Amino acid sequence: MADDKDSGEMRLQEIQKKIKDAFEVFDHESNDTVDVREIGTIIRSLGCCPSEGELHDLIAEDLLSQVSSRMVEEEEPTGYIRLEKFLPMMVKVLLERRYRPIPEDLLLQAFEVLDSAKEGFLTKEELVKYMTEEGEPFTQEEMEEMLSAALDPETNTIQYRDYLAMMVIDEN
Amino acid sequence: MGSGSSTPHHFVLQKAESAFKAAVLIQRWYRRYIARLEMRRRCTWSIFQSIEYAGQQDQVKLHDFFSYLVDHFTPSSHNERSFLSCMFTEKRLLKDPEMEKYCDYESIEVPDCYTGPHLSFPLLPDHATALVEAFKQKKQLHARYVLNILHEARSHLMQLPNINRLSTGYSEEITVCGDLHGQLDDLIFIFYKNGLPSPERSYVFNGDFVDRGKDSIEILMILFAFMLVYPKEFHLNRGNHEDHIVNLRYGFTKEVMHKYKVNGKKILKMLQEVFCWLPLATLIDGKVLITHGGISDKTNLELLEKLERHKIISTMKYTKKPEKEKLVEEGRSSSPWFPLKSRSVPSSPLRLSPQKGSRSASIPCSFIPNRKEISKRVRKSVQLELEKCWQQVGFSEFKIQEELPFFPPESELDPCDLQGVDYEEWKQVADILWSDPMPQEGCKANTVRGEGCYFGPNVTEQMLQKHSLQFLIRSHECKPEGYEFCHNRKVLTIFSASNYYEVGSNRGAYVKLGRDLIPHIVQYQANKATHTLTMRQRISRVEESALRALREKLFAHSSSLLGAFKSYDLDGTNFITLSDWSAAVESVLHLGLPWRVLRPQLVTHTTNNMLEYTSWLDDLAKEQLSHENIQSSLLEVLYRNRSNLETIFRIIDSDHSGLISFDEFRQIWKLFSSHMNIDISDESICDLARSIDFNKDGNIDINEFLEAFRLVEQSYLEDKDLELKNSETSHSSCSSHGIH
């Protein structure tokens, strides 16, 4: 078989090509830059699952070429990210296996935590309240989209076990 | 964290913390899911676009090939001459009486059994409304009325200037719509949502009414009817698809011949005479310029206003004035007419410049100096080919002119009138109809489409300043949201054919302008099915369709792919790495797609991250072919080129009978394949021709032959429709739409 070092090198190259391909999908002007607002999508599509806060930190610390001396928490980053900055950072993230996806059972537990009555489902109001007021709140669009797939219109509830099961199948 | 104390206060705090954490977890997970969907959506979009533009390039190559033939061969016998002239030149019926006679409608009787709408002329608003209603009920307008409308439309259009000038002072609001491409549902929806045309409600339709969709003729009838009824309020611009040569490939010709079996030819001929009279542009309040494609840095409104637009029958073929010299391609003309072996087909629009980041690269022009060399080489090989072919079919020997340029004196081609316009004028129109905006500065040849330019923000700015305009409205490109601003909001693309690539692929839109000339956009999606689907289901469905089209393309290049794979597998193990797979596929298909991102959808069985490529190719083949499972490289070649084939057939079949002779087919296929560098032996061609001459009468029925390929596609589509119906009725979300 190939040398360990060689195969490590090959693996690195493969990772780099993968990152470049994903980056290029959003590089509309074909000049190796993407709008910073699309970075989250690119990072997530490469297999990572950062929270919004983690994403924000990544961008602020590593990526923006011009960072204001003190970046306010609620401020939306603007501008463009260059591939030459993104690539090494992303390689590191992938090699260090940061922001791993969430295992199914943990997700289930999360839903169960929110299900205070322990009935096996969440009401629409409950889900909306949690998702738009707790954690890193959803926008209205995100909320609507989640409901469109998760909500059982007959009972106006979210049967979260079924919902999760369906999403997991779809992911694979 | 307390040490086990369980005061209520503390308990609540813990609970709140866990609720917070749980919410973050769920949100994190969900956002990742959405991001992956978004990535899939983008990739799907680029698949469709690359394939669409690759098809357009083929079309251009095909035409360049024919132009080359016209320019370089002297037919030396009457047979040859009539064969060539039938194929390559147009019989213009310039004189009115002749045309009236040929496209006469008065002698056509409308039978009593006809249940469609009856029209009387001059048309009244009620007639136009009745047409809309009738088409909603799937009725077909009788050929007599079709021809009548076309006649009237032509008379009306002839009076219009090249650039139509409108004012918002006249009717307060003007609605501008983009490409419709034969999608009647969208037109009906626009009228439903925005209201029917009336003296108070002006409309401008910005070209590409026909092709691709299945109701092109109905759309034309409605548009022309309203134009005749409200001449001051209802306006049309010409698009690049209002062109009989483009129609041959993209379905309008086929639609007309299918719906009007007896009078189709007349209608098609008449259409040529109508399309060329469509105005080239519209100007609102002297401030907003509306053209179908865009502009170039050479666009000259004064020149555009003066030229004789009706002489440009087609922007795909430049017909010369007899005394002028042969076309000399200037620095920025359309792509080289000859597909050079060393040069790859320009990749998808995602990769506009071959050197990434470089702004001023103009692509094909550097090849122009070598043209003469190349044409000499080409001529030699083609000469040999042709000689063989002519001999096989019994034509007498012929000579090829040694000198360039060649141009037959008018007298030899009697019924053909080759009167044309200046090259410069022709190019002005081609630019208006075919150009696309680009983000980079500058102006360069539009190699993806083969005609027109890519124009940058500085070109737009120059144009706006020169003519004191506020912004441009154009169409020509499909956009996911139905519209898109660019060039600092100075260019608005408006596209009105929703679900263009596939149900759920994109919205349509139209724009309303009031006195203030501020654009108000209205979006829609004219298919109820999509409303019941979640985003995931919509994306999945469209993605399925794109992947299917992509797999088809992959299959069609099986032999080349095998060769490419083998070059990465020098040890002959039958395995290659996935990375090499990506590189190999791009080197063969040249679609500029993100293969590594797409790979999980296209390659499902791997061992140790390696792919056994022969079985992968076999799987592709099994999917694509019908149960007869014919495995031959010839079939693959035909399949890949079936659009080209169909176009060639229809050109040869100049009387639209649906039949071409066995010999015609063989000759043309031989010539075509040698120019497109398709490796095919003489024997195979003869065998092929013989086998598709089903009833052995020396004629090939085009439709029967193409039917074989359509059947494969059709069964896929039917299956998908069935799946969609099933998923709508049962509420449970379907995993059948999930990715493989």
PDB file of C-alpha atoms in Angstrom, chain B residues 115 361 397 660 713:
ATOM      1  CA  THR B 115     -65.495  23.129 -32.045  1.00  0.00           C
ATOM      2  CA  ALA B 361      -9.689  37.516 -21.731  1.00  0.00           C
ATOM      3  CA  GLU B 397     -17.778  13.712 -59.778  1.00  0.00           C
ATOM      4  CA  ILE B 660     -36.074  11.959 -45.645  1.00  0.00           C
ATOM      5  CA  GLU B 713     -37.517   9.650 -21.531  1.00  0.00           C
TER       6      GLU B 713
END
